[in-house]
Amino acid sequence: MIVSWRAVIIGAVIAIVLAIIFGMVSLIYGPMIAVLIAGIVVGYMVDTDIATGAVHGGIAGLIGGIIALILGLLIGSSFGLAGSIIGAALIIAWIIDIIVGAIGGIIGSAVTGRRM
């Protein structure tokens, strides 16, 4: 399997932009919905099967999650919150982003009608 970095980067950008927008509405569910939408887009963009869509969605969630993790640490520490508590919570959120991105990739690939 060859990774389509174009699709992954587009998905990561979508995840970051939508996480900022949806995060204003809900700090918990907004970023997860953003990663799910990005995973769906990535899964739809990839020209292969459902498993590849899941991998690409997960990679997009991984990259978007890393950037969100860094931004969350910077923003949280500027408010004087303990870095260790923020870091632990954001690492858990990062793992969830990878899983949700993979689920989105599966959905995006399934929408196109591709088989495993």
Short mmCIF file of N, CA and C in Angstrom, two decimals, residues 25-106:
data_model
loop_
_atom_site.label_atom_id
_atom_site.label_comp_id
_atom_site.label_asym_id
_atom_site.label_seq_id
_atom_site.Cartn_x
_atom_site.Cartn_y
_atom_site.Cartn_z
N VAL A 25 -17.82 25.59 19.67
CA VAL A 25 -19.15 25.15 20.08
C VAL A 25 -19.06 24.13 21.21
N SER A 26 -18.20 23.13 21.04
CA SER A 26 -18.03 22.09 22.04
C SER A 26 -16.57 21.67 22.08
N LEU A 27 -15.95 21.83 23.23
CA LEU A 27 -14.54 21.49 23.36
C LEU A 27 -14.28 19.99 23.33
N ILE A 28 -15.28 19.20 23.65
CA ILE A 28 -15.09 17.75 23.67
C ILE A 28 -15.47 17.13 22.34
N TYR A 29 -16.69 17.39 21.89
CA TYR A 29 -17.19 16.72 20.70
C TYR A 29 -16.82 17.42 19.40
N GLY A 30 -16.56 18.71 19.44
CA GLY A 30 -16.23 19.45 18.23
C GLY A 30 -15.01 18.91 17.49
N PRO A 31 -13.88 18.75 18.17
CA PRO A 31 -12.71 18.20 17.48
C PRO A 31 -12.89 16.77 16.99
N MET A 32 -13.66 15.96 17.72
CA MET A 32 -13.90 14.59 17.26
C MET A 32 -14.74 14.57 15.99
N ILE A 33 -15.73 15.44 15.93
CA ILE A 33 -16.55 15.53 14.71
C ILE A 33 -15.69 16.03 13.56
N ALA A 34 -14.79 16.97 13.84
CA ALA A 34 -13.90 17.50 12.80
C ALA A 34 -13.00 16.40 12.24
N VAL A 35 -12.45 15.56 13.10
CA VAL A 35 -11.58 14.47 12.65
C VAL A 35 -12.39 13.43 11.89
N LEU A 36 -13.61 13.17 12.33
CA LEU A 36 -14.46 12.22 11.61
C LEU A 36 -14.74 12.72 10.19
N ILE A 37 -15.09 13.99 10.05
CA ILE A 37 -15.34 14.56 8.73
C ILE A 37 -14.07 14.51 7.87
N ALA A 38 -12.93 14.85 8.46
CA ALA A 38 -11.67 14.78 7.71
C ALA A 38 -11.37 13.35 7.28
N GLY A 39 -11.63 12.39 8.15
CA GLY A 39 -11.41 10.98 7.80
C GLY A 39 -12.32 10.54 6.66
N ILE A 40 -13.56 11.00 6.67
CA ILE A 40 -14.49 10.68 5.59
C ILE A 40 -13.98 11.23 4.27
N VAL A 41 -13.51 12.48 4.29
CA VAL A 41 -12.98 13.10 3.06
C VAL A 41 -11.76 12.33 2.56
N VAL A 42 -10.86 11.97 3.46
CA VAL A 42 -9.65 11.25 3.07
C VAL A 42 -10.00 9.87 2.52
N GLY A 43 -10.90 9.17 3.19
CA GLY A 43 -11.32 7.86 2.71
C GLY A 43 -11.97 7.93 1.35
N TYR A 44 -12.69 8.99 1.10
CA TYR A 44 -13.32 9.17 -0.20
C TYR A 44 -12.28 9.50 -1.28
N MET A 45 -11.25 10.25 -0.91
CA MET A 45 -10.23 10.66 -1.88
C MET A 45 -9.30 9.52 -2.30
N VAL A 46 -9.08 8.56 -1.41
CA VAL A 46 -8.15 7.47 -1.70
C VAL A 46 -8.80 6.52 -2.69
N ASP A 47 -8.06 6.08 -3.68
CA ASP A 47 -8.61 5.28 -4.77
C ASP A 47 -8.51 3.77 -4.56
N THR A 48 -8.55 3.32 -3.34
CA THR A 48 -8.40 1.87 -3.11
C THR A 48 -9.52 1.34 -2.23
N ASP A 49 -9.25 0.31 -1.45
CA ASP A 49 -10.28 -0.37 -0.67
C ASP A 49 -10.52 0.29 0.68
N ILE A 50 -11.43 -0.34 1.45
CA ILE A 50 -11.84 0.20 2.74
C ILE A 50 -10.69 0.19 3.75
N ALA A 51 -9.87 -0.84 3.74
CA ALA A 51 -8.75 -0.91 4.68
C ALA A 51 -7.75 0.22 4.44
N THR A 52 -7.50 0.52 3.20
CA THR A 52 -6.59 1.63 2.88
C THR A 52 -7.20 2.96 3.29
N GLY A 53 -8.51 3.10 3.11
CA GLY A 53 -9.20 4.31 3.57
C GLY A 53 -9.08 4.48 5.07
N ALA A 54 -9.17 3.37 5.81
CA ALA A 54 -9.03 3.42 7.26
C ALA A 54 -7.62 3.85 7.66
N VAL A 55 -6.62 3.31 6.97
CA VAL A 55 -5.23 3.68 7.28
C VAL A 55 -4.99 5.16 6.99
N HIS A 56 -5.46 5.61 5.85
CA HIS A 56 -5.27 7.01 5.49
C HIS A 56 -6.02 7.95 6.44
N GLY A 57 -7.24 7.58 6.82
CA GLY A 57 -7.99 8.38 7.79
C GLY A 57 -7.29 8.42 9.14
N GLY A 58 -6.73 7.29 9.55
CA GLY A 58 -5.99 7.24 10.81
C GLY A 58 -4.73 8.09 10.78
N ILE A 59 -4.03 8.09 9.65
CA ILE A 59 -2.83 8.92 9.52
C ILE A 59 -3.21 10.40 9.55
N ALA A 60 -4.31 10.75 8.89
CA ALA A 60 -4.76 12.14 8.92
C ALA A 60 -5.13 12.55 10.35
N GLY A 61 -5.80 11.65 11.09
CA GLY A 61 -6.11 11.92 12.49
C GLY A 61 -4.86 12.03 13.34
N LEU A 62 -3.85 11.22 13.04
CA LEU A 62 -2.58 11.27 13.75
C LEU A 62 -1.89 12.62 13.56
N ILE A 63 -1.80 13.06 12.31
CA ILE A 63 -1.12 14.33 12.03
C ILE A 63 -1.91 15.51 12.58
N GLY A 64 -3.22 15.51 12.33
CA GLY A 64 -4.06 16.58 12.88
C GLY A 64 -4.04 16.59 14.39
N GLY A 65 -4.00 15.39 15.00
CA GLY A 65 -3.94 15.28 16.45
C GLY A 65 -2.64 15.79 17.04
N ILE A 66 -1.53 15.56 16.35
CA ILE A 66 -0.25 16.07 16.84
C ILE A 66 -0.26 17.59 16.86
N ILE A 67 -0.75 18.18 15.79
CA ILE A 67 -0.80 19.65 15.73
C ILE A 67 -1.76 20.19 16.78
N ALA A 68 -2.91 19.53 16.95
CA ALA A 68 -3.85 19.95 17.99
C ALA A 68 -3.25 19.76 19.38
N LEU A 69 -2.46 18.71 19.57
CA LEU A 69 -1.79 18.47 20.85
C LEU A 69 -0.83 19.60 21.19
N ILE A 70 -0.04 20.01 20.21
CA ILE A 70 0.90 21.10 20.43
C ILE A 70 0.17 22.41 20.73
N LEU A 71 -0.87 22.69 19.92
CA LEU A 71 -1.64 23.92 20.15
C LEU A 71 -2.33 23.88 21.50
N GLY A 72 -2.88 22.72 21.89
CA GLY A 72 -3.53 22.60 23.19
C GLY A 72 -2.58 22.82 24.35
N LEU A 73 -1.37 22.30 24.23
CA LEU A 73 -0.37 22.52 25.28
C LEU A 73 0.02 23.99 25.38
N LEU A 74 0.18 24.63 24.22
CA LEU A 74 0.54 26.05 24.24
C LEU A 74 -0.58 26.92 24.81
N ILE A 75 -1.80 26.66 24.38
CA ILE A 75 -2.93 27.46 24.86
C ILE A 75 -3.21 27.16 26.33
N GLY A 76 -3.19 25.88 26.71
CA GLY A 76 -3.45 25.52 28.10
C GLY A 76 -2.40 26.06 29.06
N SER A 77 -1.14 26.04 28.65
CA SER A 77 -0.09 26.55 29.53
C SER A 77 -0.14 28.07 29.64
N SER A 78 -0.68 28.74 28.64
CA SER A 78 -0.79 30.20 28.72
C SER A 78 -1.85 30.61 29.74
N PHE A 79 -2.78 29.71 30.07
CA PHE A 79 -3.78 29.98 31.09
C PHE A 79 -3.33 29.52 32.47
N GLY A 80 -2.12 29.02 32.56
CA GLY A 80 -1.57 28.60 33.84
C GLY A 80 -1.98 27.22 34.29
N LEU A 81 -2.51 26.42 33.39
CA LEU A 81 -2.91 25.06 33.75
C LEU A 81 -1.67 24.17 33.78
N ALA A 82 -1.72 23.14 34.58
CA ALA A 82 -0.60 22.22 34.72
C ALA A 82 -0.36 21.47 33.41
N GLY A 83 0.85 21.53 32.92
CA GLY A 83 1.20 20.90 31.66
C GLY A 83 1.03 19.39 31.67
N SER A 84 1.29 18.75 32.82
CA SER A 84 1.17 17.29 32.88
C SER A 84 -0.28 16.85 32.76
N ILE A 85 -1.19 17.58 33.37
CA ILE A 85 -2.61 17.23 33.29
C ILE A 85 -3.13 17.46 31.87
N ILE A 86 -2.76 18.59 31.31
CA ILE A 86 -3.18 18.90 29.94
C ILE A 86 -2.58 17.89 28.98
N GLY A 87 -1.31 17.57 29.16
CA GLY A 87 -0.62 16.64 28.28
C GLY A 87 -1.26 15.26 28.31
N ALA A 88 -1.60 14.77 29.50
CA ALA A 88 -2.22 13.45 29.60
C ALA A 88 -3.58 13.44 28.92
N ALA A 89 -4.37 14.47 29.14
CA ALA A 89 -5.69 14.54 28.51
C ALA A 89 -5.57 14.65 26.99
N LEU A 90 -4.61 15.40 26.52
CA LEU A 90 -4.45 15.58 25.08
C LEU A 90 -3.89 14.33 24.40
N ILE A 91 -3.08 13.57 25.10
CA ILE A 91 -2.57 12.32 24.52
C ILE A 91 -3.72 11.31 24.36
N ILE A 92 -4.61 11.27 25.35
CA ILE A 92 -5.79 10.40 25.22
C ILE A 92 -6.65 10.88 24.05
N ALA A 93 -6.84 12.19 23.94
CA ALA A 93 -7.61 12.74 22.82
C ALA A 93 -6.94 12.43 21.49
N TRP A 94 -5.62 12.42 21.47
CA TRP A 94 -4.87 12.12 20.24
C TRP A 94 -5.12 10.69 19.79
N ILE A 95 -5.12 9.76 20.74
CA ILE A 95 -5.40 8.36 20.42
C ILE A 95 -6.82 8.22 19.88
N ILE A 96 -7.75 8.92 20.51
CA ILE A 96 -9.14 8.90 20.03
C ILE A 96 -9.22 9.49 18.63
N ASP A 97 -8.45 10.55 18.35
CA ASP A 97 -8.44 11.14 17.01
C ASP A 97 -8.00 10.14 15.95
N ILE A 98 -7.01 9.33 16.27
CA ILE A 98 -6.53 8.32 15.32
C ILE A 98 -7.64 7.31 15.03
N ILE A 99 -8.31 6.85 16.08
CA ILE A 99 -9.38 5.87 15.92
C ILE A 99 -10.56 6.47 15.15
N VAL A 100 -10.96 7.68 15.51
CA VAL A 100 -12.09 8.33 14.83
C VAL A 100 -11.73 8.63 13.38
N GLY A 101 -10.49 9.03 13.11
CA GLY A 101 -10.05 9.25 11.73
C GLY A 101 -10.11 7.98 10.90
N ALA A 102 -9.73 6.86 11.51
CA ALA A 102 -9.81 5.58 10.80
C ALA A 102 -11.25 5.19 10.52
N ILE A 103 -12.13 5.43 11.47
CA ILE A 103 -13.56 5.15 11.26
C ILE A 103 -14.10 6.02 10.13
N GLY A 104 -13.70 7.29 10.12
CA GLY A 104 -14.09 8.18 9.04
C GLY A 104 -13.57 7.71 7.70
N GLY A 105 -12.35 7.20 7.68
CA GLY A 105 -11.78 6.65 6.44
C GLY A 105 -12.56 5.46 5.94
N ILE A 106 -13.02 4.62 6.86
CA ILE A 106 -13.85 3.48 6.47
C ILE A 106 -15.17 3.96 5.87
#
